[in-house]
């Protein structure tokens, strides 16, 4: 692995008697999108706040862009950008004026600030609206402008906090495209999200936090493999047929989960051979299904399984 942009060793944080993070270890390489998942209170904000130098750790070490977050916070702040669900643009100014203002605040001269603003306006597809007040922008446009603003300092590491909350599906998909493009150009992205489809689509590495601990980590595919296999959902015309189908499948050695009121049965099916066996078993008992769909486990399944495991461990 190339030298990590973010390196975290044994990181811990307590707020008085409240333990928010415990022994967190991480490495995030250039161009990697790290997804941080976890319930409310799991420690996500605390971890991001330490990495963005907004709060100090109580144990362990963390470096961002090679700089220690405690010893060299001012250098860390120069190499990071932040964008999130609460858009930080001035609605009374145009999109372009917002970007120029922030670029100037970051120390760019007037000409350089205008050039950088125009570059980002082009990149985020805001050319038509560049001179309009940001107050007139749609939610998706404001989020794009906020993301553009977070890139003015050309950060190597970008923190994204729930970047698509409240956006319609098309705006979400557009924003995801921009984030993917940034990562492809080498920016490391730390993404906190409650939307598991967002983490699934964007993140190559995911950590799941619970009670301040990392309880799982891996690629989306690795995490899904942990909760098991594909399953077939078969629906029937009525509860009686559903019950008979469940009997047929049990007789064939399968493990059906029947929902009689909904006239549906779910059966784990790891292979194509098992799908054939399922259909054969129903046919042998002359049970005719209405429909059969095979679904892959989702990150939602992973998340629910981990949450159940964490609860039963308490
Ligand atoms: N300033 C603070 N003072 C005291 N306790 C805090 C403080 N900030 C966070 N905590 C506690 O630390 C724990 C982790 O909180 P944190 O905000 O990091 O979780 P989170 O995963 O980001 O949650 P959310 O999704 O709700 O934002 C929680 O128990 C929280 O109550």
Coordinates of C-alpha atoms and ligand atoms in Angstrom, one line a residue:
X1 CA 0.0 0.0 0.0
X2 CA 1.2 3.5 -0.7
X3 CA 1.9 5.7 2.3
X4 CA -1.5 6.2 4.0
X5 CA -3.1 9.6 3.9
X6 CA -4.7 8.8 7.2
X7 CA -3.1 6.6 9.8
X8 CA -4.8 5.9 13.2
X9 CA -3.3 3.8 15.9
X10 CA -4.9 2.9 19.2
X11 CA -7.1 6.0 19.1
X12 CA -9.4 6.6 22.1
X13 CA -11.6 9.4 23.3
X14 CA -13.6 9.9 26.5
X15 CA -15.8 12.8 27.3
X16 CA -15.6 12.7 31.1
X17 CA -17.3 9.4 32.0
X18 CA -18.6 8.8 28.5
X19 CA -16.3 6.6 26.3
X20 CA -16.8 7.6 22.7
X21 CA -14.0 5.8 20.9
X22 CA -11.9 2.7 22.0
X23 CA -8.7 1.5 20.4
X24 CA -9.5 2.5 16.8
X25 CA -6.9 1.5 14.2
X26 CA -7.1 2.6 10.5
X27 CA -5.1 3.3 7.4
X28 CA -6.6 5.1 4.4
X29 CA -4.6 5.3 1.2
X30 CA -4.6 8.0 -1.6
X31 CA -7.8 7.8 -3.7
X32 CA -9.6 5.5 -1.3
X33 CA -13.1 6.2 -0.1
X34 CA -13.6 5.0 3.5
X35 CA -17.2 4.6 4.6
X36 CA -17.9 5.0 8.3
X37 CA -21.2 3.4 9.4
X38 CA -22.8 3.2 12.8
X39 CA -25.9 3.9 14.8
X40 CA -26.4 7.3 16.5
X41 CA -23.9 7.6 19.3
X42 CA -21.5 5.0 17.8
X43 CA -18.6 7.4 17.7
X44 CA -18.5 8.5 14.0
X45 CA -18.5 12.2 14.6
X46 CA -15.9 11.9 17.3
X47 CA -13.6 10.0 15.0
X48 CA -14.0 12.6 12.2
X49 CA -13.7 15.5 14.6
X50 CA -10.3 14.1 15.8
X51 CA -9.1 13.6 12.3
X52 CA -10.3 17.1 11.3
X53 CA -8.6 18.6 14.5
X54 CA -11.8 19.8 16.0
X55 CA -11.3 17.7 19.1
X56 CA -8.3 16.1 20.8
X57 CA -8.0 12.3 21.4
X58 CA -7.5 11.1 24.9
X59 CA -5.2 8.2 23.8
X60 CA -3.5 6.9 20.7
X61 CA -2.2 8.7 17.7
X62 CA -3.6 9.9 14.3
X63 CA -1.8 11.4 11.3
X64 CA -3.5 13.1 8.3
X65 CA -1.4 13.8 5.2
X66 CA 1.6 12.7 7.4
X67 CA 0.9 15.4 10.1
X68 CA 0.0 14.5 13.6
X69 CA -3.4 15.8 14.5
X70 CA -2.3 16.9 18.0
X71 CA 1.2 18.3 17.3
X72 CA 0.6 19.8 13.8
X73 CA -3.2 20.6 13.6
X74 CA -2.5 23.8 11.6
X75 CA -0.8 21.7 8.8
X76 CA -3.6 19.1 8.9
X77 CA -6.2 21.8 8.4
X78 CA -4.4 22.9 5.3
X79 CA -4.7 19.5 3.6
X80 CA -8.3 18.7 4.4
X81 CA -11.7 19.7 3.1
X82 CA -15.2 19.2 4.6
X83 CA -18.6 19.1 3.2
X84 CA -21.8 17.7 4.6
X85 CA -25.5 17.7 5.1
X86 CA -25.6 21.3 6.4
X87 CA -24.6 23.4 3.4
X88 CA -22.3 26.2 4.4
X89 CA -22.8 28.7 1.5
X90 CA -24.0 32.3 1.7
X91 CA -27.4 32.3 0.1
X92 CA -27.4 36.0 -0.6
X93 CA -24.3 35.7 -2.9
X94 CA -24.2 34.0 -6.3
X95 CA -22.5 30.6 -6.6
X96 CA -19.5 32.1 -8.2
X97 CA -19.2 34.9 -5.6
X98 CA -19.4 32.3 -2.8
X99 CA -16.4 30.4 -4.3
X100 CA -14.4 33.5 -4.9
X101 CA -15.0 34.7 -1.4
X102 CA -13.8 31.4 0.2
X103 CA -10.8 31.2 -2.2
X104 CA -9.8 34.8 -1.1
X105 CA -10.3 33.8 2.6
X106 CA -7.9 30.9 1.9
X107 CA -5.3 33.4 0.7
X108 CA -5.7 33.4 -3.1
X109 CA -5.2 36.6 -5.0
X110 CA -8.3 38.0 -6.9
X111 CA -7.3 36.6 -10.3
X112 CA -6.4 33.2 -8.9
X113 CA -9.6 33.0 -6.8
X114 CA -11.8 33.8 -9.9
X115 CA -9.9 31.2 -12.0
X116 CA -10.3 28.5 -9.4
X117 CA -14.0 29.4 -8.9
X118 CA -14.6 29.1 -12.6
X119 CA -12.8 25.8 -12.8
X120 CA -15.0 24.3 -10.0
X121 CA -18.2 25.8 -11.4
X122 CA -17.4 24.0 -14.7
X123 CA -16.5 20.8 -12.9
X124 CA -19.7 20.7 -10.9
X125 CA -22.0 21.6 -13.8
X126 CA -23.0 25.0 -12.3
X127 CA -22.1 27.2 -15.3
X128 CA -25.7 28.2 -16.1
X129 CA -26.4 29.2 -12.5
X130 CA -23.0 30.6 -11.6
X131 CA -24.3 34.2 -11.4
X132 CA -27.6 33.5 -9.7
X133 CA -28.0 33.9 -5.9
X134 CA -27.4 30.6 -4.2
X135 CA -30.8 31.1 -2.5
X136 CA -32.4 30.2 -5.9
X137 CA -30.5 26.9 -6.2
X138 CA -32.1 23.5 -5.8
X139 CA -31.0 21.3 -2.9
X140 CA -28.8 19.3 -5.3
X141 CA -27.2 22.4 -6.7
X142 CA -26.5 23.8 -3.2
X143 CA -24.8 20.5 -2.2
X144 CA -22.7 20.7 -5.4
X145 CA -21.7 24.2 -4.6
X146 CA -20.8 23.2 -1.0
X147 CA -18.7 20.3 -2.3
X148 CA -17.0 22.7 -4.8
X149 CA -16.3 25.1 -1.9
X150 CA -14.7 22.3 0.1
X151 CA -12.3 21.7 -2.8
X152 CA -11.0 25.3 -3.1
X153 CA -8.0 24.5 -1.0
X154 CA -7.2 21.4 -3.2
X155 CA -7.5 19.0 -0.2
X156 CA -5.8 15.6 -0.3
X157 CA -8.4 14.4 2.3
X158 CA -12.1 15.2 2.1
X159 CA -14.5 14.5 4.9
X160 CA -18.1 14.1 3.7
X161 CA -20.8 13.9 6.3
X162 CA -24.0 12.5 4.9
X163 CA -23.5 14.3 1.6
X164 CA -26.8 13.2 0.0
X165 CA -29.3 13.5 2.9
X166 CA -32.5 15.0 1.6
X167 CA -31.6 14.8 -2.1
X168 CA -33.7 13.3 -4.8
X169 CA -32.4 10.1 -6.5
X170 CA -31.0 11.9 -9.6
X171 CA -29.2 14.5 -7.5
X172 CA -27.8 11.8 -5.3
X173 CA -26.5 9.8 -8.2
X174 CA -24.9 13.0 -9.7
X175 CA -23.2 13.8 -6.5
X176 CA -21.9 10.2 -6.2
X177 CA -20.4 10.6 -9.6
X178 CA -18.5 13.7 -8.6
X179 CA -17.2 12.0 -5.4
X180 CA -16.1 9.0 -7.5
X181 CA -14.3 11.3 -9.9
X182 CA -12.5 13.0 -7.0
X183 CA -11.3 9.7 -5.6
X184 CA -10.2 8.6 -9.1
X185 CA -8.0 11.7 -9.2
X186 CA -6.4 10.7 -5.9
X187 CA -8.4 12.5 -3.2
X188 CA -8.9 10.3 -0.1
X189 CA -12.5 10.5 1.0
X190 CA -13.9 9.8 4.5
X191 CA -17.7 9.3 4.1
X192 CA -20.0 9.2 7.1
X193 CA -23.5 8.0 6.1
X194 CA -26.6 6.4 7.3
X195 CA -27.5 5.3 3.8
X196 CA -26.0 1.9 3.3
X197 CA -26.6 2.0 -0.5
X198 CA -24.4 5.1 -0.5
X199 CA -21.6 3.3 1.3
X200 CA -22.1 0.3 -1.0
X201 CA -21.9 2.4 -4.1
X202 CA -19.0 4.6 -3.1
X203 CA -16.8 3.0 -0.4
X204 CA -14.1 0.5 -1.2
X205 CA -13.4 0.1 2.6
X206 CA -16.0 0.3 5.2
X207 CA -15.8 0.3 9.0
X208 CA -18.8 -0.3 11.3
X209 CA -18.6 1.4 14.7
X210 CA -20.6 0.4 17.7
X211 CA -20.1 1.8 21.2
X212 CA -16.9 3.4 20.0
X213 CA -15.4 0.1 18.8
X214 CA -14.8 -1.0 15.2
X215 CA -17.0 -4.1 15.1
X216 CA -16.5 -4.9 11.4
X217 CA -14.4 -3.8 8.5
X218 CA -13.9 -4.8 4.9
X219 CA -15.1 -4.1 1.4
X220 CA -18.9 -4.1 0.8
X221 CA -18.6 -7.6 -0.7
X222 CA -16.6 -9.0 2.2
X223 CA -19.1 -7.6 4.7
X224 CA -22.0 -9.0 2.8
X225 CA -20.3 -12.4 2.6
X226 CA -20.2 -12.4 6.4
X227 CA -24.0 -12.4 6.8
X228 CA -24.5 -15.3 4.4
X229 CA -25.6 -16.1 1.0
X230 CA -28.2 -15.2 -1.6
X231 CA -31.8 -16.0 -0.9
X232 CA -34.8 -16.9 -3.0
X233 CA -38.1 -15.3 -2.3
X234 CA -41.0 -17.3 -3.7
X235 CA -44.6 -16.1 -3.6
X236 CA -47.8 -18.2 -3.8
X237 CA -51.5 -17.6 -4.4
X238 CA -52.7 -18.2 -0.9
X239 CA -51.6 -19.2 2.7
X240 CA -52.6 -22.9 2.2
X241 CA -50.3 -23.2 -0.9
X242 CA -47.6 -21.3 1.0
X243 CA -47.7 -23.8 3.9
X244 CA -47.6 -26.8 1.5
X245 CA -44.6 -25.3 -0.3
X246 CA -42.8 -24.9 3.1
X247 CA -43.5 -28.5 3.8
X248 CA -42.2 -29.5 0.4
X249 CA -39.0 -27.5 0.9
X250 CA -38.4 -28.9 4.4
X251 CA -38.9 -32.4 3.1
X252 CA -36.2 -31.7 0.5
X253 CA -33.8 -30.7 3.3
X254 CA -34.0 -26.9 2.8
X255 CA -34.5 -24.2 5.5
X256 CA -37.6 -22.2 4.3
X257 CA -38.8 -19.2 6.3
X258 CA -42.5 -18.9 5.6
X259 CA -44.6 -15.8 5.9
X260 CA -48.1 -17.3 5.4
X261 CA -50.2 -14.1 5.7
X262 CA -47.9 -12.6 3.0
X263 CA -48.0 -15.9 1.0
X264 CA -44.1 -15.7 0.7
X265 CA -41.2 -18.0 1.5
X266 CA -37.6 -17.1 1.8
X267 CA -34.9 -19.8 1.3
X268 CA -31.1 -19.4 1.4
X269 CA -29.7 -20.5 -2.0
X270 CA -25.9 -20.4 -2.3
X271 CA -25.7 -21.9 -5.8
X272 CA -27.6 -22.3 -9.0
X273 CA -27.9 -26.0 -8.1
X274 CA -29.8 -25.1 -5.0
X275 CA -32.2 -22.9 -7.0
X276 CA -32.9 -25.9 -9.3
X277 CA -33.4 -28.1 -6.3
X278 CA -35.9 -25.6 -4.9
X279 CA -38.0 -25.6 -8.1
X280 CA -37.8 -29.4 -8.4
X281 CA -39.0 -29.8 -4.8
X282 CA -42.0 -27.6 -5.4
X283 CA -42.8 -29.4 -8.7
X284 CA -42.6 -32.8 -7.0
X285 CA -45.4 -31.7 -4.6
X286 CA -47.3 -30.0 -7.5
X287 CA -47.0 -26.6 -5.8
X288 CA -47.1 -23.8 -8.4
X289 CA -45.4 -20.5 -7.4
X290 CA -46.6 -17.1 -8.5
X291 CA -43.1 -15.6 -8.6
X292 CA -39.5 -16.4 -7.7
X293 CA -36.7 -13.8 -7.2
X294 CA -33.2 -14.3 -6.0
X295 CA -31.6 -11.5 -4.1
X296 CA -28.0 -10.8 -2.9
X297 CA -27.5 -9.8 0.8
X298 CA -27.4 -6.0 1.1
X299 CA -25.3 -3.9 3.4
X300 CA -28.6 -3.4 5.3
X301 CA -28.6 -7.1 6.1
X302 CA -25.0 -6.8 7.3
X303 CA -25.8 -3.8 9.5
X304 CA -28.9 -5.4 11.0
X305 CA -26.9 -8.6 11.8
X306 CA -24.0 -6.7 13.4
X307 CA -26.4 -4.6 15.4
X308 CA -28.2 -7.8 16.7
X309 CA -24.8 -9.3 17.6
X310 CA -23.7 -6.2 19.4
X311 CA -27.0 -6.1 21.4
X312 CA -26.9 -9.7 22.4
X313 CA -23.3 -9.3 23.5
X314 CA -24.4 -6.6 26.0
Ligands
LIG1 N1 -19.1 16.9 23.7 C1 -19.5 15.8 24.2 N2 -19.7 15.7 25.5 C2 -20.1 14.5 26.1 N3 -20.4 13.4 25.4 C3 -20.2 13.4 24.1 C4 -19.8 14.6 23.4 N4 -19.8 14.4 22.1 C5 -20.2 13.1 21.9 N5 -20.5 12.5 23.1 C6 -20.9 11.1 23.4 O1 -19.9 10.3 22.7 C7 -20.6 9.2 22.1 C8 -20.2 9.2 20.6 O2 -20.9 10.3 20.0 P1 -20.7 10.7 18.5 O3 -21.3 12.0 18.3 O4 -19.3 10.5 18.1 O5 -21.5 9.5 17.8 P2 -22.1 9.5 16.3 O6 -21.9 8.1 15.8 O7 -21.5 10.5 15.5 O8 -23.6 9.7 16.5 P3 -24.7 10.5 15.5 O9 -24.9 9.6 14.4 O10 -25.9 10.7 16.4 O11 -24.1 11.8 15.1 C9 -22.0 9.3 22.4 O12 -22.3 8.6 23.6 C10 -22.2 10.8 22.7 O13 -23.3 11.1 23.6

